[in-house]
Tab-separated table of C-alpha atoms in Angstrom:
chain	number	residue	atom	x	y	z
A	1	UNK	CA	0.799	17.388	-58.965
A	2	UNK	CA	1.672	17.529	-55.094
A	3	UNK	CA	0.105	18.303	-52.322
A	4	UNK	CA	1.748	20.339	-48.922
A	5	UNK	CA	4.527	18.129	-47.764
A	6	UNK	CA	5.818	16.903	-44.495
A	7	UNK	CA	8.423	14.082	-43.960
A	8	UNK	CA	7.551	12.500	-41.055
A	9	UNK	CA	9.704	12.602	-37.942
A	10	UNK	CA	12.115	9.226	-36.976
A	11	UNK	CA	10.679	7.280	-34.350
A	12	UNK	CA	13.546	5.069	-33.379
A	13	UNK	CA	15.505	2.194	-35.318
A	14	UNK	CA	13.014	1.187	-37.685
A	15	UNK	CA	12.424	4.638	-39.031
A	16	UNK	CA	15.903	4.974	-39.311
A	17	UNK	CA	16.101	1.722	-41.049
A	18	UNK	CA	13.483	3.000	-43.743
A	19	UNK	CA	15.323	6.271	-44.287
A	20	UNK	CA	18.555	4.148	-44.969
A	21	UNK	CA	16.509	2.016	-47.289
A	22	UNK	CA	14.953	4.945	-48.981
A	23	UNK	CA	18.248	6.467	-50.138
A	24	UNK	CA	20.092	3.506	-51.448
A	25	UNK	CA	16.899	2.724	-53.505
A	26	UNK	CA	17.288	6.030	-55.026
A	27	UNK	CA	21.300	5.775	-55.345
A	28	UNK	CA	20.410	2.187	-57.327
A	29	UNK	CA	17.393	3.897	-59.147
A	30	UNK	CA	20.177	6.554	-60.606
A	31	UNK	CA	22.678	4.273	-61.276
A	32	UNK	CA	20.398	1.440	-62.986
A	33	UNK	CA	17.293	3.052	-64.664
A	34	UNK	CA	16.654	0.448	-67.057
A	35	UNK	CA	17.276	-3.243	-67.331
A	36	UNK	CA	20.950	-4.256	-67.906
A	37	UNK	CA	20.599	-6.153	-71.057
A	38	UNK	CA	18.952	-2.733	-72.856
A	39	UNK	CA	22.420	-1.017	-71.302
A	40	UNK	CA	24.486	-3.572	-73.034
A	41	UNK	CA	22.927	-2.994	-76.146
A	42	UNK	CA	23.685	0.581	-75.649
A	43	UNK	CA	26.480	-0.021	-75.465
A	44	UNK	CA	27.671	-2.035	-77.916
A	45	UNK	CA	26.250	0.210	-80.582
A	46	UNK	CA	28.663	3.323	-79.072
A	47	UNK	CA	31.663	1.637	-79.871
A	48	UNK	CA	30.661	0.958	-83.655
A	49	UNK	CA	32.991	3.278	-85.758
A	50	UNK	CA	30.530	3.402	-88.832
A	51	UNK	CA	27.671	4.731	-86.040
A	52	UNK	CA	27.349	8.538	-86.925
A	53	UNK	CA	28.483	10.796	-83.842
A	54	UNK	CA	24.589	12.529	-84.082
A	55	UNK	CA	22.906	8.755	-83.309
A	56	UNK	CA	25.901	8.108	-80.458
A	57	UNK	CA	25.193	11.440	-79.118
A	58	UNK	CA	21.574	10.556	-78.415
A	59	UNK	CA	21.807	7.196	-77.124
A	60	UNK	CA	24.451	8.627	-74.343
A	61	UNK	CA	21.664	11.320	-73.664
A	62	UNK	CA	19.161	9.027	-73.042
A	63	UNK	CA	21.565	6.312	-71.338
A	64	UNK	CA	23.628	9.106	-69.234
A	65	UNK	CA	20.580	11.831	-68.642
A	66	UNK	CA	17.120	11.098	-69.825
A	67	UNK	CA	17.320	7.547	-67.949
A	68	UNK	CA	18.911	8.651	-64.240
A	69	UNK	CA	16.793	11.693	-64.080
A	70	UNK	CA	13.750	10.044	-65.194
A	71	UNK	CA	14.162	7.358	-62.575
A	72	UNK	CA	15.176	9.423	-59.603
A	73	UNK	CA	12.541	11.940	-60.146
A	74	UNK	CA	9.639	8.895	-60.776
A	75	UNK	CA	11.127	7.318	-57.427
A	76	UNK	CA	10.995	10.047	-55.632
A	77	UNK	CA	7.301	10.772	-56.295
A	78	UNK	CA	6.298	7.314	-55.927
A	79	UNK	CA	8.105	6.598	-52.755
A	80	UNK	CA	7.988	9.539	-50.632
A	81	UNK	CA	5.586	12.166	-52.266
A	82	UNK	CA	2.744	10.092	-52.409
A	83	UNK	CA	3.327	8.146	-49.363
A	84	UNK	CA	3.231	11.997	-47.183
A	85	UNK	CA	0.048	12.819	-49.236
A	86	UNK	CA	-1.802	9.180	-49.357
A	87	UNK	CA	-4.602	10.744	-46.334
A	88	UNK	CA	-5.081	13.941	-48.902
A	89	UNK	CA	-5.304	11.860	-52.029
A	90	UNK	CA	-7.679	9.386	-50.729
A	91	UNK	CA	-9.905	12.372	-49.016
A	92	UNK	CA	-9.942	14.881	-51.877
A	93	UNK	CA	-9.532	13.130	-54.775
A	94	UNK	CA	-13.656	12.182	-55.471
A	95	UNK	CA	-12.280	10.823	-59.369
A	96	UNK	CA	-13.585	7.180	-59.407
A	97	UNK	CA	-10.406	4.482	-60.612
A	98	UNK	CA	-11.056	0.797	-61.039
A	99	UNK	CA	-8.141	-1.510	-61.289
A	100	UNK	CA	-8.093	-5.210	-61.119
A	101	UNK	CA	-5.888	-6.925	-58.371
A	102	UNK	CA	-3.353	-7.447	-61.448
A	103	UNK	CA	-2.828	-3.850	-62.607
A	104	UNK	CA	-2.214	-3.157	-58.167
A	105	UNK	CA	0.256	-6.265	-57.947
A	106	UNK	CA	1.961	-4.251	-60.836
A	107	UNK	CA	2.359	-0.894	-59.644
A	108	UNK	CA	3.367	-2.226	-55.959
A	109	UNK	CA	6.336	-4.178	-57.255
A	110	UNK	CA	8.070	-1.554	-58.513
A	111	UNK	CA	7.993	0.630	-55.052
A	112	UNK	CA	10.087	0.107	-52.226
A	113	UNK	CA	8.538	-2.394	-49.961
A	114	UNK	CA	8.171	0.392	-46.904
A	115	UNK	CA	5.888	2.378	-49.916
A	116	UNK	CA	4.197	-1.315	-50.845
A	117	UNK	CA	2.710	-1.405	-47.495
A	118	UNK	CA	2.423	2.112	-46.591
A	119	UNK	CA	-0.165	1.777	-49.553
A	120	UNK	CA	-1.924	-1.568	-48.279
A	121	UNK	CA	-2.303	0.153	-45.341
A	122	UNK	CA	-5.703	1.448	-46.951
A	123	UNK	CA	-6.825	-2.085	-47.155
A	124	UNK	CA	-10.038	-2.839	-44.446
A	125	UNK	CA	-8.821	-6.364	-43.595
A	126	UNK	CA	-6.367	-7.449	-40.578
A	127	UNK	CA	-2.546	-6.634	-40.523
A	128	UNK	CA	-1.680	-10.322	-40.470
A	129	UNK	CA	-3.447	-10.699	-43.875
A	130	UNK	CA	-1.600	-7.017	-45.523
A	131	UNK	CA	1.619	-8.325	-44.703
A	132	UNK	CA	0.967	-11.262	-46.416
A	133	UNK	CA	-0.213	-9.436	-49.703
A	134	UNK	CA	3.297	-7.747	-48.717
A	135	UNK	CA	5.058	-11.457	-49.200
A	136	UNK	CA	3.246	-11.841	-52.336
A	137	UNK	CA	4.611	-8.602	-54.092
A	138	UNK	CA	7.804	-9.335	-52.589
A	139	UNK	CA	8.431	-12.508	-54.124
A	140	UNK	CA	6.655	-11.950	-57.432
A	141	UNK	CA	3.851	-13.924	-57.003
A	142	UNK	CA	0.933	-12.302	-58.537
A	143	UNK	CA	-1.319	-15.716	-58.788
A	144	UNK	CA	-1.020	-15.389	-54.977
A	145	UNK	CA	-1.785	-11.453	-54.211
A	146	UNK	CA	-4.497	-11.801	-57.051
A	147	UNK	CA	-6.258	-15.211	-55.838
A	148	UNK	CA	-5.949	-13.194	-52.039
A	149	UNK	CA	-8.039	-10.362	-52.919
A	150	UNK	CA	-10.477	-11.983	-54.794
A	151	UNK	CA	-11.183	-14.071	-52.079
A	152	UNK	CA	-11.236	-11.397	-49.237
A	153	UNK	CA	-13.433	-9.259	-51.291
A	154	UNK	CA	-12.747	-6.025	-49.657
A	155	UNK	CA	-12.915	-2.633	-50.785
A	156	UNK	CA	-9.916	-1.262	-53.205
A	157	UNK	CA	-10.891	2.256	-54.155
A	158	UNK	CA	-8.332	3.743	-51.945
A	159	UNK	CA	-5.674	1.415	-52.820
A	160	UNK	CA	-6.807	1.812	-56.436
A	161	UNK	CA	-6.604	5.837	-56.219
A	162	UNK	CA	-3.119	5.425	-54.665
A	163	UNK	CA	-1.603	3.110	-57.418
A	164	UNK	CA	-3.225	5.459	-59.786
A	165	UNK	CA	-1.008	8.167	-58.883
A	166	UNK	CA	2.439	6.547	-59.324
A	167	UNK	CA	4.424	7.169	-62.563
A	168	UNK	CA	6.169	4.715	-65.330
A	169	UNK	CA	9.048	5.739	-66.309
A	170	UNK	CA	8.714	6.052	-69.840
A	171	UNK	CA	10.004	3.388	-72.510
A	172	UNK	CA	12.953	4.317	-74.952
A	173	UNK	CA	12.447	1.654	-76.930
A	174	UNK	CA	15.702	-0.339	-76.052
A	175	UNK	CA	13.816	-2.457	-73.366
A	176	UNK	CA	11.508	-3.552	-75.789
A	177	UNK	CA	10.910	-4.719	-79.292
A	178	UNK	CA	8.869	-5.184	-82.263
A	179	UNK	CA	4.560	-5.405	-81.145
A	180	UNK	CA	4.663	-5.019	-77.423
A	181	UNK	CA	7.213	-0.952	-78.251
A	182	UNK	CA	4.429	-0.354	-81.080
A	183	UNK	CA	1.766	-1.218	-78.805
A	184	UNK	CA	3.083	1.035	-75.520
A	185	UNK	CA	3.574	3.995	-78.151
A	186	UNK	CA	0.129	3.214	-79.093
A	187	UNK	CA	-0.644	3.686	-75.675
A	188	UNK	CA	1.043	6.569	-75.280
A	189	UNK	CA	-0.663	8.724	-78.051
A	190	UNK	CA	-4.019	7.676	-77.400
A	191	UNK	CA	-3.470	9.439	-73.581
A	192	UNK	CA	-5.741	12.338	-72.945
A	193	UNK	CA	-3.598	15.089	-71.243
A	194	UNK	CA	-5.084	16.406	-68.180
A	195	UNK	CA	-6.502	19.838	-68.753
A	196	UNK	CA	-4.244	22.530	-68.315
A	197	UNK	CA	-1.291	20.582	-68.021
A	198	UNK	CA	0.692	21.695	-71.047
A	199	UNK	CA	3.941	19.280	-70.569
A	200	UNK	CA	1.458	16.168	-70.372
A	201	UNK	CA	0.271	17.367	-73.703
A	202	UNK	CA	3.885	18.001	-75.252
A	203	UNK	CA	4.857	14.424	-73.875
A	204	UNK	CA	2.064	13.046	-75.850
A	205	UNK	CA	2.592	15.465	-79.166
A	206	UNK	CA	6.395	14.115	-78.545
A	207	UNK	CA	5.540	10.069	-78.635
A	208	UNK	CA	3.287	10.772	-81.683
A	209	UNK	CA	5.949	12.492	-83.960
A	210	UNK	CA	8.091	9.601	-82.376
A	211	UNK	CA	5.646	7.225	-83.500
A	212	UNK	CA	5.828	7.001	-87.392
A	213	UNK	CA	9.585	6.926	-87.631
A	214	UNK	CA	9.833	3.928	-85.394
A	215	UNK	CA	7.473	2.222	-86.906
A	216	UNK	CA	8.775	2.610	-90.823
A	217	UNK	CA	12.423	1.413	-88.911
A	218	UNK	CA	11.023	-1.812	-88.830
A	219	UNK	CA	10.700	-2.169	-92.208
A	220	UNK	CA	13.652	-0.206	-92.992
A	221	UNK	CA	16.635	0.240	-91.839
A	222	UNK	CA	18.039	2.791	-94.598
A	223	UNK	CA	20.350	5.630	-93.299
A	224	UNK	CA	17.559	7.895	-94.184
A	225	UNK	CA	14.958	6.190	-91.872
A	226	UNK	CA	17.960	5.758	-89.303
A	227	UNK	CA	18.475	9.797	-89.374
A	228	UNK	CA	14.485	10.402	-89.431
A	229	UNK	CA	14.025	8.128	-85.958
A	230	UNK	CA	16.852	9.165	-84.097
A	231	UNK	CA	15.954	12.946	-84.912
A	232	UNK	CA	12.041	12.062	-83.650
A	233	UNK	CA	13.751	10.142	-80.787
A	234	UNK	CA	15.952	13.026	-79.784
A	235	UNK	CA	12.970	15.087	-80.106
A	236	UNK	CA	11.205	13.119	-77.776
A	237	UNK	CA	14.128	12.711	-75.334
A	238	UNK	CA	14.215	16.514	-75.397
A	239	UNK	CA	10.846	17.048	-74.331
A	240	UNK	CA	10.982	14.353	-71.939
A	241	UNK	CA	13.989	16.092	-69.614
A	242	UNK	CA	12.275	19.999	-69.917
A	243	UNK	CA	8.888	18.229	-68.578
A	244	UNK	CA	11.223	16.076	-66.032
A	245	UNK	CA	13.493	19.398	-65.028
A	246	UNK	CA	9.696	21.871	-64.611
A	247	UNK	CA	8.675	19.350	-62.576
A	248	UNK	CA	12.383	18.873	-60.470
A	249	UNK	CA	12.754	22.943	-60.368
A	250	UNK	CA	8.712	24.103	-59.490
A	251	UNK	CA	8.942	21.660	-56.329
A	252	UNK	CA	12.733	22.062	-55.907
A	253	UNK	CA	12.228	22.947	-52.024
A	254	UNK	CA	10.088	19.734	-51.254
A	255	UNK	CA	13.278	17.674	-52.234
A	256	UNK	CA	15.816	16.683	-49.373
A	257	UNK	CA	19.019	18.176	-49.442
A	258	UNK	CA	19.950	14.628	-49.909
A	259	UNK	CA	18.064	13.919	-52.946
A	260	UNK	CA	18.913	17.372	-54.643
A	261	UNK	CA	22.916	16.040	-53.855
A	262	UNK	CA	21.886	12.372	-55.934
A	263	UNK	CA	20.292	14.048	-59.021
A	264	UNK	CA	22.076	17.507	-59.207
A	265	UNK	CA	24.917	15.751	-60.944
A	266	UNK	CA	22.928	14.348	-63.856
A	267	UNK	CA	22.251	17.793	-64.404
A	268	UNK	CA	25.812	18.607	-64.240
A	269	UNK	CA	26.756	16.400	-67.362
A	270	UNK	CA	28.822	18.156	-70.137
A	271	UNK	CA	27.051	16.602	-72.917
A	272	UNK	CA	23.416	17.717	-71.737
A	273	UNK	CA	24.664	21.376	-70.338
A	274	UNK	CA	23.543	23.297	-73.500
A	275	UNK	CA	20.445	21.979	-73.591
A	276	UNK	CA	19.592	21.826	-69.931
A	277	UNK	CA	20.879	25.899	-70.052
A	278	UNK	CA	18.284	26.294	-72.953
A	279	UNK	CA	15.495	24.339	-71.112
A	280	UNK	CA	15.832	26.693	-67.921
A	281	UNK	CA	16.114	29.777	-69.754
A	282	UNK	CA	12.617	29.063	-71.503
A	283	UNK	CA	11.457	28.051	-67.719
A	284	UNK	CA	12.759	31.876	-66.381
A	285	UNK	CA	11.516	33.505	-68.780
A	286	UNK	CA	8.547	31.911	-70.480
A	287	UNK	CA	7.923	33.216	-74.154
A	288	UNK	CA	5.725	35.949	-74.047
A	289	UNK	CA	2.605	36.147	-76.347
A	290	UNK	CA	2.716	38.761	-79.295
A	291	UNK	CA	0.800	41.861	-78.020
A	292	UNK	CA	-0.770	42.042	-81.508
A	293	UNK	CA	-1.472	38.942	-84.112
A	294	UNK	CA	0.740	38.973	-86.816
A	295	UNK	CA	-1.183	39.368	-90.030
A	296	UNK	CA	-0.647	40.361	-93.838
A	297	UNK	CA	-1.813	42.669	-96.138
A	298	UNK	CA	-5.391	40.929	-98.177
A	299	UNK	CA	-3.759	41.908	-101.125
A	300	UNK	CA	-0.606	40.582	-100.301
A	301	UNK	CA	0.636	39.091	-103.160
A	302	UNK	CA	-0.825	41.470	-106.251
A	303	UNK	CA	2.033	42.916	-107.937
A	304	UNK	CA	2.324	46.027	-106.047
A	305	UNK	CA	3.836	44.593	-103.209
A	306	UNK	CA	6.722	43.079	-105.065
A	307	UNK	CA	10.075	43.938	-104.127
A	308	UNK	CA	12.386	44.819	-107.282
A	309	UNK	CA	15.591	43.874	-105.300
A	310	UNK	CA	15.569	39.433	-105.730
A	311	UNK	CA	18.663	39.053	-103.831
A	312	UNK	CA	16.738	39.828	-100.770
A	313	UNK	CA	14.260	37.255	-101.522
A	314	UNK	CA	13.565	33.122	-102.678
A	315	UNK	CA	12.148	33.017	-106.041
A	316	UNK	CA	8.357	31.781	-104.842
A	317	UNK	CA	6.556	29.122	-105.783
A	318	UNK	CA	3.533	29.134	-107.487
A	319	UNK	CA	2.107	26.871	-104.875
A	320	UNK	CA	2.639	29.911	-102.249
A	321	UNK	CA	0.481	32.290	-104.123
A	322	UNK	CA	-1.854	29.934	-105.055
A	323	UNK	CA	-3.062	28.688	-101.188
A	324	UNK	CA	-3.468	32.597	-99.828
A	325	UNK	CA	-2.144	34.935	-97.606
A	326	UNK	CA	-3.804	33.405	-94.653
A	327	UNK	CA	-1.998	29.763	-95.084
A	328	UNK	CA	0.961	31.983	-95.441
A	329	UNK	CA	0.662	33.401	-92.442
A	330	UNK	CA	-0.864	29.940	-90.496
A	331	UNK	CA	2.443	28.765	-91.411
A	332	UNK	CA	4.289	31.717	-90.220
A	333	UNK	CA	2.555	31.907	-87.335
A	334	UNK	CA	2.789	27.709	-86.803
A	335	UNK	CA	6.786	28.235	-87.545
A	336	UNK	CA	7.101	30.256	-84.703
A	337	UNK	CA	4.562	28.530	-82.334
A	338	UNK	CA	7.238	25.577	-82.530
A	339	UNK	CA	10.153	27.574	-81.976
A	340	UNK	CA	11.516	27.498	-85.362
A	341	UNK	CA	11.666	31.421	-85.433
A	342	UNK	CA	11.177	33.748	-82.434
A	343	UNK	CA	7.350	34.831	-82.109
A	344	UNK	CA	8.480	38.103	-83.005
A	345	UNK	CA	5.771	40.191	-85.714
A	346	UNK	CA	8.841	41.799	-87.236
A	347	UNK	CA	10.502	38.522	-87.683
A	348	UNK	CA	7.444	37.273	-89.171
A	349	UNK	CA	7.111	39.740	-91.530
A	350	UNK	CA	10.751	39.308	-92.641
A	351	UNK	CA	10.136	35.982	-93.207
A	352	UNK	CA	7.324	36.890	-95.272
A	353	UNK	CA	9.628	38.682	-97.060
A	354	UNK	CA	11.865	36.580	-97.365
A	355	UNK	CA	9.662	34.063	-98.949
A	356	UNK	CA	7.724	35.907	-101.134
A	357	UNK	CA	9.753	39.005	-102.031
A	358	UNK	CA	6.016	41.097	-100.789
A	359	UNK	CA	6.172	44.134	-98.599
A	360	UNK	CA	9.485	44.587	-97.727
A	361	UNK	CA	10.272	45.725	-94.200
A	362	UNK	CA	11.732	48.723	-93.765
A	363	UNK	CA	15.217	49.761	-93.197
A	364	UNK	CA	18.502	49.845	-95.502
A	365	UNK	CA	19.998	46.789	-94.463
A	366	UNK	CA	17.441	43.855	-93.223
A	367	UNK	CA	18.718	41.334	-90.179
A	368	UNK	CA	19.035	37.513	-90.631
A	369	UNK	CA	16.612	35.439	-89.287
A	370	UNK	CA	17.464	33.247	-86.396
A	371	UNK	CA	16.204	29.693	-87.084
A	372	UNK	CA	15.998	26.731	-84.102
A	373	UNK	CA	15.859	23.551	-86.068
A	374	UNK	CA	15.179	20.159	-84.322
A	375	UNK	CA	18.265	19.287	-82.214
A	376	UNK	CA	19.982	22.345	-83.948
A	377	UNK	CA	20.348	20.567	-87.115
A	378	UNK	CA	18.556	22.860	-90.450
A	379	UNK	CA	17.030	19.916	-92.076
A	380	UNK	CA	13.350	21.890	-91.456
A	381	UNK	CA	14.965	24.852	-92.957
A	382	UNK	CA	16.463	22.756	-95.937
A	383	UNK	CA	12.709	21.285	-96.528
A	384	UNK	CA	11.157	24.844	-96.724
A	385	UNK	CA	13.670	26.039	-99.200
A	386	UNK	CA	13.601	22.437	-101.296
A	387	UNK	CA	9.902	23.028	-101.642
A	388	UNK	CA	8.962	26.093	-101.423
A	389	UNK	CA	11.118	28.130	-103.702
A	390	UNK	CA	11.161	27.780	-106.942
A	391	UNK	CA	14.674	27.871	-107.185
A	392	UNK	CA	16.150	26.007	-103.532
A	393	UNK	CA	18.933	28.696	-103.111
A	394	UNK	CA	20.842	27.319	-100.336
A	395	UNK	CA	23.354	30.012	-101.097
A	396	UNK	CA	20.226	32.617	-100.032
A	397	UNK	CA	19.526	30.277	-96.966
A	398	UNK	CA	22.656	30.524	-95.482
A	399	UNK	CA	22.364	34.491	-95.943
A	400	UNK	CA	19.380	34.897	-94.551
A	401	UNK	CA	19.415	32.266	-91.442
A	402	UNK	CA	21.772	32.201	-88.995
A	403	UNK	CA	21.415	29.410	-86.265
A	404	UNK	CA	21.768	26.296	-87.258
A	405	UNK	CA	24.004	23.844	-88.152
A	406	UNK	CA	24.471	23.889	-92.037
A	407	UNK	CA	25.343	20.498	-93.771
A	408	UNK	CA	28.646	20.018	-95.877
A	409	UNK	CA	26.880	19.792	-99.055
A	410	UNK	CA	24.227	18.274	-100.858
A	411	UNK	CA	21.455	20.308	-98.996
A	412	UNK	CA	18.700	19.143	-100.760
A	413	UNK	CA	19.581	15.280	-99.557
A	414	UNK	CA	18.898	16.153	-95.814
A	415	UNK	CA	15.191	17.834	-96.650
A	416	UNK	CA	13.254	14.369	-95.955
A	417	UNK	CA	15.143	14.015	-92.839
A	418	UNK	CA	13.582	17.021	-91.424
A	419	UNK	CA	11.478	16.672	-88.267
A	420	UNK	CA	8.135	14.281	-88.776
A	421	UNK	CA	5.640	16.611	-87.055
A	422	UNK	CA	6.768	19.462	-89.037
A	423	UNK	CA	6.591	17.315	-92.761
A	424	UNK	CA	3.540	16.834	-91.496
A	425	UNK	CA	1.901	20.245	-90.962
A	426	UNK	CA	4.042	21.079	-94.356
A	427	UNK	CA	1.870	18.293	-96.121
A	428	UNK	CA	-1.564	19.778	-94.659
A	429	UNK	CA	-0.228	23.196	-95.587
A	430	UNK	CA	1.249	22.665	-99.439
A	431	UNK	CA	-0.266	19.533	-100.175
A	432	UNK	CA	0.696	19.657	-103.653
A	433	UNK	CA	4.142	20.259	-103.323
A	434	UNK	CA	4.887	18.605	-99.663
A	435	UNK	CA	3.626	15.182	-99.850
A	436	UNK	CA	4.108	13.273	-96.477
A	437	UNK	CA	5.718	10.352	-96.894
A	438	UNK	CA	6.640	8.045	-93.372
């Protein structure tokens, strides 16, 4: 959210001082996003030959993009945005917050101490007695702030409303283990998004596909739980930066020139370019909604419709006819919702095709289907095949998709590593022949 913007004029050395301050926090904020130990760990694990390049390749995403972007964009927000909109926030926001002096020490020790006071400022209660709530966050000494505003018993509804506006940065998981990263994902999930804000809901879908893998790693550490987490967690990391960059690009102008020269080379990392290229082509042009639903014949699968040309088609499963057309085409139509397939009624109906060998589309020579898999990987592909053919032709697959990255061999291996939010919909779909297991 923001609000019109104004950065306030210099008025002599101290606001000059500020200014200074301002820009090496966000210079250390880029550099050191997370606590050094988690980096170490990091790390560590990249120089470990037997590490597959897929699980290395995510870590430095997080470490090198994720991490410095999230920071610097959280910073920014919390330091300057909400410091030039405080007045407008405390006027027109009429939401009632409650925090105890415990959650406020919290949020203020984490801002720059210029934003720390900026925010006191709201405080009815003499200067003397703000600055030394100031000395309190300063040194760490929550007993102190606490035991302070208890005792002055003033009003914090505006200070409250303020500290409700600033932003976590969200956990990776490497600064934390075992209860206390189960409990903040717990957190997570259980967030309501805010109405009408679609990337606070995909941040939340994101953490709760995260959520099961990270929890059966735990337990176990096999290379097949390994693969399932760090595709969930790339998943996750993936969703994080588009939500980070819509935010960075729709209020591009209210950044300094300064501040668009400290995070403009995150963006400018090799490893992330592909993606980042992908994430603003979806922002340009946002996917358009199908003129028409996509639908299927009621009579879809009697005999008639059958092709008499099976090379053009998966043997189907039983299981396929026996749920309906209309969970055919809820998957279809969920399929390209993700992004699997393009939301396309032609390549719908080829993929109807495709799977059922019913009402071929016309024309001589039919085009391959372009599939997105999870981190460009065709595990999701490799499940659908496994399980819903009755015969998992990979030979067919690699025909009739185009897209992906195929595996060397042993397709059928890789199916259970497919992504955990689409298992699951699978399982609710074709519960007899996709069982979800964590």
């Amino acid at each position: 959210m923001r609000f019109m913007l104004t950065f306030a004029p210099m008025n002599g050395k101290d606001e000059i001082r500020k200014r200074r301050l301002y820009y090496e926090g966000l210079k250390q904020a880029i550099a050191s996003p997370v606590k050094n130990e988690s980096i170490s760990v990091v790390d560590e694990v990249l120089q470990y030959d037997e590490v597959e390049n897929e699980f290395k390749e995510t870590l430095r995403l997080w470490k090198e993009v994720n991490g410095p972007l999230d920071s610097a964009i959280i910073f920014v927000h919390n330091n300057r945005f909400l410091v030039e909109e405080k007045e407008y926030i405390i006027k027109e926001d009429t939401d009632a917050v409650f925090m105890k002096p415990e959650e406020i020490f919290n949020v203020l020790k984490n801002l720059l101490s210029a934003t720390a006071m900026e925010f006191l400022s709201v405080i009815e209660m003499p200067s003397t007695e703000k600055s030394k709530l100031l000395d309190y966050v300063e040194h760490g000494d929550k007993d102190g702030f606490v035991s302070m505003l208890e005792q002055a018993q003033c009003d914090l509804t505006a200070l409250a409303k303020l500290c409700s506006y600033c932003w976590d940065a969200l956990s990776t998981g490497a600064e934390m283990e075992g209860d206390d990263f189960s409990f903040y994902l717990d957190s997570i999930a259980g967030h309501q998004p805010q109405e009408g804000d679609a990337d606070d809901g995909k941040i939340v879908e994101a953490v709760k596909q995260w959520q099961p893998s990270a929890e059966v790693l735990d337990e176990d550490d096999s290379d097949e739980a390994l693969r399932r987490y760090f595709s969930d967690y790339r998943h996750f990391l993936e969703t994080d930066l588009a939500v980070r960059l819509h935010y960075y690009w729709d209020w591009y102008d209210d950044f300094t020139l300064k501040e668009r020269n400290l995070i403009n080379p995150i963006l400018d990392n090799p490893m992330a370019k592909d993606l980042i290229d992908r994430i603003w082509e979806e922002y340009e042009n946002p996917k358009p909604q199908p003129s028409e639903p996509f639908v299927l014949p009621v009579d879809f699968f009697d005999w008639q419709h059958k092709s008499n040309t099976p090379k053009e088609f998966f043997y189907m499963d039983d299981t396929l006819k026996k749920r309906g057309v209309e969970t055919l085409v809820a998957l279809i139509n969920w399929l390209a919702d993700k992004g699997y397939i393009a939301d396309d009624n032609a390549v719908k109906a080829l993929l109807a095709y495709r799977l059922t060998g019913r009402c071929r589309p016309e024309g001589e020579e039919l085009p391959v289907i372009e599939w997105h898999g999870k981190n460009g990987k065709s595990y999701e592909l490799i499940y659908l095949v496994r399980y819903l053919s009755d015969r998992a032709d990979y030979k067919k697959m690699r025909r009739f998709f185009t897209g992906s990255e195929w595996v060397k061999d042993r397709d059928s291996s890789y199916a259970n590593s497919a992504d955990t939010e689409f298992r699951k919909q699978m399982s609710e779909l074709f519960p007899e022949v996709c069982e979800f297991k964590k």
